[in-house]
Amino acid sequence: MKIITVSREFASGGRELGKRLADALEIPCYDREIIDMVAEKHGFDRNYVANVSQSDIRAFYPSTIGRRFLVPHPAEQTPLKITFAQQSIIRQLASNGECVIIGRAADIILRDFNTMNIFVYADKMSKLARCKERAPKDEKLSDKEILRNMKQIDKERSNYHAVLSDTEWGDRKSYHLCVNTSGKNIKKLTAGLAEYVRLWFEE
Amino acid sequence: MKIITVSREFASGGRELGKRLADALEIPCYDREIIDMVAEKHGFDRNYVANVSQSDIRAFYPSTIGRRFLVPHPAEQTPLKITFAQQSIIRQLASNGECVIIGRAADIILRDFNTMNIFVYADKMSKLARCKERAPKDEKLSDKEILRNMKQIDKERSNYHAVLSDTEWGDRKSYHLCVNTSGKNIKKLTAGLAEYVRLWFEE
């Protein structure tokens, strides 16, 4: 049963790679759909859910002082609920059948499943080029600003990971395969990757 | 033109993976053969060459103090010559045609070539199992001793890399693909990998 998680540096093409991989394997891919599911199931606003998903959830988590839990302030409870709801939906999706799940620390959340965990990355210049290629026409950010945003988003991903696991986000040891997409055509890479994934699950 | 370098943690199965990959791609694989070539071409003793290849060459390299080079002591010159001879043969092999080169910092030595650089690794227990499976029957090392040796060999590989490059040995950013072989059948993995490599070189 193929369950593949794709973690990725921002703008490395990880989402495209995950979607193409799912297509090649003829299994569903879950990405932003998870946000819709959380919003729908729990009656939260979609944008609010998307926003919480992207923020540094360490701020929302109950802290401990010595052995005493600090109960989160009521204003902090909704983000926590959203985080838990998202985790529960990810586990549900993986229980339902074969799939690719993009981001959302699915590699950690599904650690009891026999997932294949892929990390996708690229060099700074390739990521910058990808960002600029895909930016809305009226976006007027300098390269420096784009690079700063990229770094910030990766930092948030890393922080989210750190709340859930002692392993380090992006450390190759935490993944079964690390794919560098720098300067490469992701469509082409995916064809070879699909074969690798198929055989990986065969034994 | 496919030139693939395989760097690997000791006992991760990188050599097997490299050889199988070369077979699948129908191109030659160079590993210990390089030692023979160095020994033959320069009239060095094969075991001595093998030994130098494995030791920490930082000790042999000329140091600088301020702007002044310290000329190496004559006893240190042979190891240096061997190191340079090895580099020159690796460049020659890559100029001659498609191939897989295992270890020997070929990824760094061939940085002017369009190589695909693969890093192979595995978790500690998989590597320990592989070591024990392949140990001579009369070898009576404890697990602790094997793990210590493994660590030492990887440290030497890392040091050799550090002499030649500012990048870090084993850091995913330095490679195009990082393959975790933990608990996997390398023969099966290689079939998928060969397809990935073929398409990687296609553009």
XYZ file of C-alpha atoms in Angstrom:
406
model
C 0.000 0.000 0.000
C 1.702 3.139 -1.295
C 1.475 6.156 0.981
C 3.980 8.815 0.023
C 4.683 12.024 1.877
C 6.400 14.902 0.117
C 8.159 17.500 2.247
C 9.753 20.333 0.371
C 11.624 23.570 0.444
C 9.480 26.448 -0.701
C 9.656 26.912 -4.498
C 11.625 23.715 -5.064
C 8.769 22.273 -7.136
C 7.826 19.730 -4.487
C 4.115 20.271 -4.955
C 4.356 19.789 -8.721
C 6.533 16.729 -8.223
C 4.074 15.236 -5.715
C 1.070 15.846 -7.963
C 2.801 14.411 -11.010
C 3.971 11.421 -8.992
C 0.406 10.749 -7.837
C -0.799 10.985 -11.444
C 1.886 8.564 -12.613
C 0.979 6.123 -9.840
C -2.742 6.727 -10.431
C -3.460 7.529 -6.804
C -4.935 10.698 -5.257
C -2.803 13.611 -4.102
C -3.791 15.706 -1.101
C -2.426 19.164 -0.655
C -4.569 22.260 -0.082
C -7.607 19.989 -0.206
C -6.761 19.154 3.400
C -7.452 22.753 4.389
C -10.886 22.570 2.776
C -11.632 19.332 4.599
C -10.653 20.812 7.960
C -12.714 23.944 7.301
C -15.731 22.007 6.136
C -15.713 19.350 8.821
C -15.291 21.738 11.734
C -17.057 24.803 10.360
C -13.953 26.992 10.405
C -13.310 29.715 7.875
C -11.112 28.415 5.043
C -8.758 31.382 5.029
C -8.355 31.220 8.784
C -7.439 27.528 8.543
C -4.957 28.242 5.749
C -3.446 30.990 7.840
C -3.031 28.856 10.945
C -1.489 26.104 8.813
C 1.186 28.511 7.737
C 1.969 30.207 11.005
C 4.406 29.124 13.633
C 2.254 26.815 15.728
C 4.773 26.780 18.534
C 3.106 29.962 19.686
C -0.197 28.115 20.053
C 1.032 25.000 21.812
C 0.540 24.709 25.568
C 3.838 25.230 27.328
C 5.011 23.297 30.329
C 6.749 24.885 33.264
C 8.372 22.195 35.299
C 5.693 19.523 35.388
C 2.767 21.907 35.206
C 0.932 22.450 31.960
C -0.051 25.962 31.145
C -3.595 25.795 29.882
C -3.744 27.786 26.640
C -5.621 31.052 26.659
C -9.054 30.644 25.011
C -7.870 32.721 22.036
C -5.181 30.130 21.437
C -7.513 27.166 21.453
C -8.878 27.485 17.931
C -5.460 27.279 16.232
C -4.709 24.211 18.322
C -8.015 22.634 17.370
C -7.265 23.295 13.723
C -3.842 21.699 14.048
C -5.303 18.596 15.669
C -8.139 18.421 13.150
C -5.609 18.543 10.330
C -3.598 15.723 11.871
C -6.697 13.627 12.284
C -7.739 14.158 8.656
C -4.262 13.231 7.410
C -4.422 9.980 9.365
C -7.896 9.331 8.000
C -6.765 9.880 4.407
C -3.857 7.474 4.826
C -6.165 4.866 6.368
C -8.540 5.168 3.434
C -6.019 4.095 0.819
C -2.987 4.841 -1.314
C -2.131 8.509 -1.728
C 0.477 11.235 -1.914
C 0.313 13.887 0.818
C 2.135 17.171 0.309
C 3.653 18.921 3.321
C 1.799 19.417 6.611
C 4.365 17.271 8.443
C 2.558 14.189 7.155
C 5.824 12.242 7.408
C 5.723 12.744 11.176
C 1.969 12.458 11.644
C 1.975 9.137 9.751
C 5.022 7.649 11.420
C 3.035 4.536 12.359
C 2.226 3.922 8.706
C 4.666 2.401 6.240
C 5.085 5.654 4.328
C 7.791 6.539 1.868
C 9.024 10.004 2.804
C 10.498 12.174 0.068
C 12.209 15.523 0.566
C 12.406 17.894 -2.395
C 14.900 20.745 -2.522
C 16.779 22.967 -4.951
C 19.480 25.582 -4.995
C 18.633 29.187 -4.229
C 18.812 30.419 -7.823
C 16.486 27.703 -9.154
C 13.970 28.473 -6.422
C 14.164 32.182 -7.104
C 13.579 31.576 -10.824
C 10.581 29.378 -10.029
C 9.104 32.035 -7.741
C 9.449 34.766 -10.336
C 8.021 32.590 -13.084
C 4.915 31.958 -11.020
C 4.443 35.344 -9.380
C 1.282 37.307 -10.165
C 2.012 39.906 -12.835
C 1.422 42.828 -10.504
C 3.790 41.524 -7.820
C 6.771 43.830 -7.563
C 9.118 42.136 -5.123
C 12.882 42.444 -5.423
C 14.995 39.282 -5.535
C 16.134 40.071 -2.021
C 12.544 40.250 -0.780
C 11.608 37.003 -2.511
C 14.624 35.237 -1.010
C 13.723 36.584 2.432
C 10.128 35.317 2.066
C 11.368 31.902 0.889
C 13.617 31.626 3.904
C 10.812 32.664 6.238
C 8.396 30.052 4.870
C 10.993 27.300 5.182
C 11.660 28.454 8.727
C 7.965 28.058 9.544
C 7.924 24.581 8.026
C 10.967 23.691 10.048
C 9.371 25.044 13.231
C 6.149 23.119 12.630
C 8.196 19.966 12.194
C 10.125 20.714 15.387
C 6.933 20.829 17.444
C 6.012 17.315 16.342
C 9.373 15.580 16.194
C 12.912 15.501 17.531
C 14.261 14.967 14.025
C 15.283 17.921 11.935
C 13.226 19.134 8.982
C 15.214 18.622 5.795
C 17.817 16.356 7.388
C 18.283 13.532 4.877
C 18.254 10.936 7.673
C 14.547 11.620 8.189
C 13.647 10.769 4.581
C 13.831 7.770 2.273
C 14.808 9.829 -0.739
C 15.975 13.420 -1.191
C 15.457 14.870 -4.643
C 17.323 17.940 -5.858
C 15.304 19.589 -8.637
C 17.805 22.390 -9.446
C 17.638 23.263 -13.122
C 15.634 20.153 -13.950
C 12.357 19.479 -15.720
C 10.125 18.084 -12.987
C 7.842 16.313 -15.436
C 10.758 14.289 -16.711
C 12.198 13.584 -13.271
C 8.833 12.288 -12.092
C 8.661 9.544 -14.711
C 11.851 8.003 -13.349
C 10.821 8.663 -9.785
C 7.518 6.816 -10.178
C 9.403 3.663 -11.145
C 11.683 4.040 -8.124
C 8.686 4.469 -5.813
C 6.878 1.447 -7.281
C 9.855 -0.826 -6.656
C 10.485 0.693 -3.215
C 7.082 -0.510 -2.078
C 7.368 -3.908 -3.739
C 9.119 -5.789 -0.989
C 27.034 11.795 -21.456
C 26.296 9.991 -18.188
C 28.968 10.380 -15.518
C 27.677 9.402 -12.107
C 29.522 9.716 -8.824
C 28.414 7.680 -5.823
C 29.430 8.909 -2.391
C 28.322 6.741 0.496
C 28.305 6.090 4.180
C 30.330 3.019 5.039
C 28.198 -0.155 4.878
C 25.189 1.615 3.361
C 25.453 -0.524 0.236
C 26.648 2.377 -1.916
C 29.242 0.301 -3.696
C 26.708 -2.399 -4.568
C 24.228 0.233 -5.684
C 26.846 1.936 -7.866
C 27.925 -1.316 -9.490
C 24.368 -2.421 -10.149
C 23.507 1.004 -11.524
C 26.457 0.825 -13.928
C 25.330 -2.649 -15.030
C 21.770 -1.427 -15.609
C 23.060 1.539 -17.639
C 25.620 -0.672 -19.391
C 28.537 1.581 -18.568
C 31.739 0.802 -16.629
C 32.036 1.259 -12.881
C 35.312 2.312 -11.285
C 35.972 1.634 -7.645
C 39.064 -0.124 -6.334
C 40.254 -0.400 -9.937
C 41.394 3.199 -9.523
C 43.895 2.075 -6.896
C 45.343 -0.483 -9.293
C 45.639 2.152 -11.997
C 47.475 4.555 -9.704
C 49.823 1.813 -8.496
C 50.534 0.572 -11.990
C 51.004 3.928 -13.657
C 53.338 5.329 -11.014
C 55.031 2.175 -9.806
C 53.699 2.414 -6.256
C 52.882 -0.603 -4.142
C 49.135 -1.391 -4.397
C 48.620 -1.845 -0.655
C 50.438 1.384 0.080
C 48.191 3.238 -2.374
C 45.092 1.663 -0.848
C 46.306 2.672 2.579
C 46.948 6.280 1.631
C 43.524 6.436 -0.027
C 41.946 5.556 3.270
C 43.959 7.716 5.626
C 43.301 11.273 6.598
C 45.131 13.148 3.873
C 44.929 16.401 5.780
C 48.072 15.227 7.551
C 49.885 15.050 4.237
C 48.796 18.343 2.757
C 51.202 21.278 2.854
C 50.111 23.726 5.500
C 50.260 27.473 5.217
C 51.388 29.746 7.997
C 50.329 33.245 7.176
C 51.213 33.516 3.511
C 54.143 31.122 3.628
C 53.748 27.551 2.431
C 55.405 24.904 4.535
C 57.091 22.566 2.095
C 56.092 19.012 3.036
C 58.745 16.812 4.570
C 60.084 14.318 1.961
C 58.334 11.444 3.791
C 55.036 13.225 3.186
C 55.528 13.683 -0.514
C 54.617 10.171 -1.657
C 51.101 10.270 -0.141
C 50.538 13.616 -1.794
C 51.740 12.284 -5.136
C 49.363 9.362 -4.779
C 46.465 11.692 -4.021
C 47.204 13.830 -7.060
C 47.721 10.777 -9.270
C 44.334 9.460 -8.182
C 42.663 12.763 -9.013
C 44.288 12.824 -12.406
C 43.151 9.274 -13.191
C 39.588 10.051 -12.123
C 39.530 13.033 -14.490
C 40.976 10.866 -17.240
C 38.303 8.183 -16.756
C 35.509 10.762 -16.907
C 37.025 12.263 -20.080
C 37.149 8.828 -21.680
C 33.403 8.217 -21.523
C 30.305 7.378 -19.536
C 30.919 5.722 -16.178
C 30.027 5.369 -12.511
C 32.777 6.289 -10.041
C 32.481 5.127 -6.445
C 33.846 7.328 -3.665
C 37.246 9.028 -3.794
C 35.623 12.474 -3.734
C 34.948 12.105 -7.466
C 31.990 14.484 -7.078
C 34.437 17.237 -6.121
C 37.264 16.246 -8.438
C 34.856 16.241 -11.395
C 33.042 19.454 -10.560
C 33.795 20.826 -14.024
C 32.012 17.861 -15.608
C 28.232 17.540 -15.816
C 28.126 14.710 -13.283
C 25.125 13.410 -11.410
C 26.154 13.082 -7.778
C 24.389 10.486 -5.641
C 24.786 10.054 -1.889
C 23.867 6.681 -0.390
C 23.135 6.266 3.318
C 21.277 4.065 5.770
C 20.363 3.922 9.412
C 22.843 2.572 11.932
C 21.153 -0.793 12.411
C 20.952 -1.538 8.688
C 24.629 -0.700 8.290
C 25.576 -2.853 11.266
C 23.603 -5.780 9.819
C 25.335 -5.342 6.463
C 28.767 -5.283 8.104
C 28.101 -8.463 10.049
C 26.671 -10.252 7.040
C 29.832 -9.524 5.078
C 32.468 -9.932 7.783
C 35.076 -12.692 7.386
C 34.037 -15.721 9.432
C 36.966 -15.398 11.819
C 36.286 -11.748 12.603
C 35.208 -11.393 16.194
C 34.278 -7.757 16.608
C 31.545 -6.653 18.986
C 28.720 -4.491 17.669
C 30.236 -1.584 19.536
C 33.600 -2.088 17.811
C 31.966 -2.366 14.385
C 29.991 0.825 14.979
C 33.151 2.609 16.090
C 35.002 1.480 12.946
C 32.094 2.549 10.763
C 32.106 5.982 12.328
C 35.870 6.290 11.908
C 35.764 5.403 8.212
C 32.989 7.923 7.573
C 35.016 10.508 9.464
C 37.981 9.877 7.148
C 35.735 10.217 4.103
C 34.383 13.446 5.478
C 37.900 14.759 6.163
C 39.097 13.862 2.673
C 36.118 15.749 1.256
C 36.877 18.740 3.503
C 40.391 19.065 2.086
C 39.027 19.401 -1.434
C 35.848 21.398 -0.901
C 34.067 23.891 1.305
C 30.871 21.869 1.076
C 30.086 19.268 3.684
C 30.340 15.545 2.964
C 26.881 14.005 3.172
C 25.042 17.329 3.133
C 22.147 16.796 0.726
C 22.734 20.201 -0.885
C 25.962 18.828 -2.398
C 24.176 15.992 -4.209
C 21.524 15.575 -6.877
C 19.904 12.605 -5.166
C 20.240 11.083 -1.699
C 19.186 7.453 -1.412
C 18.369 5.841 1.924
C 18.869 2.067 1.618
C 17.713 1.153 5.156
C 16.067 -2.255 5.139
C 15.800 -2.306 1.362
C 16.845 -4.721 -1.361
C 19.453 -2.779 -3.309
C 18.975 -4.839 -6.436
C 15.341 -3.797 -6.595
C 16.028 -0.152 -5.751
C 18.593 0.045 -8.538
C 16.128 -0.875 -11.267
C 14.019 2.178 -10.420
C 17.075 4.324 -9.892
C 18.470 3.539 -13.355
C 15.320 4.939 -14.928
C 15.574 8.084 -12.820
C 19.219 8.558 -13.824
C 18.468 8.024 -17.515
C 15.811 10.726 -17.511
C 17.943 13.043 -15.374
C 20.563 13.146 -18.120
C 18.049 13.469 -20.940
C 17.670 17.209 -21.002
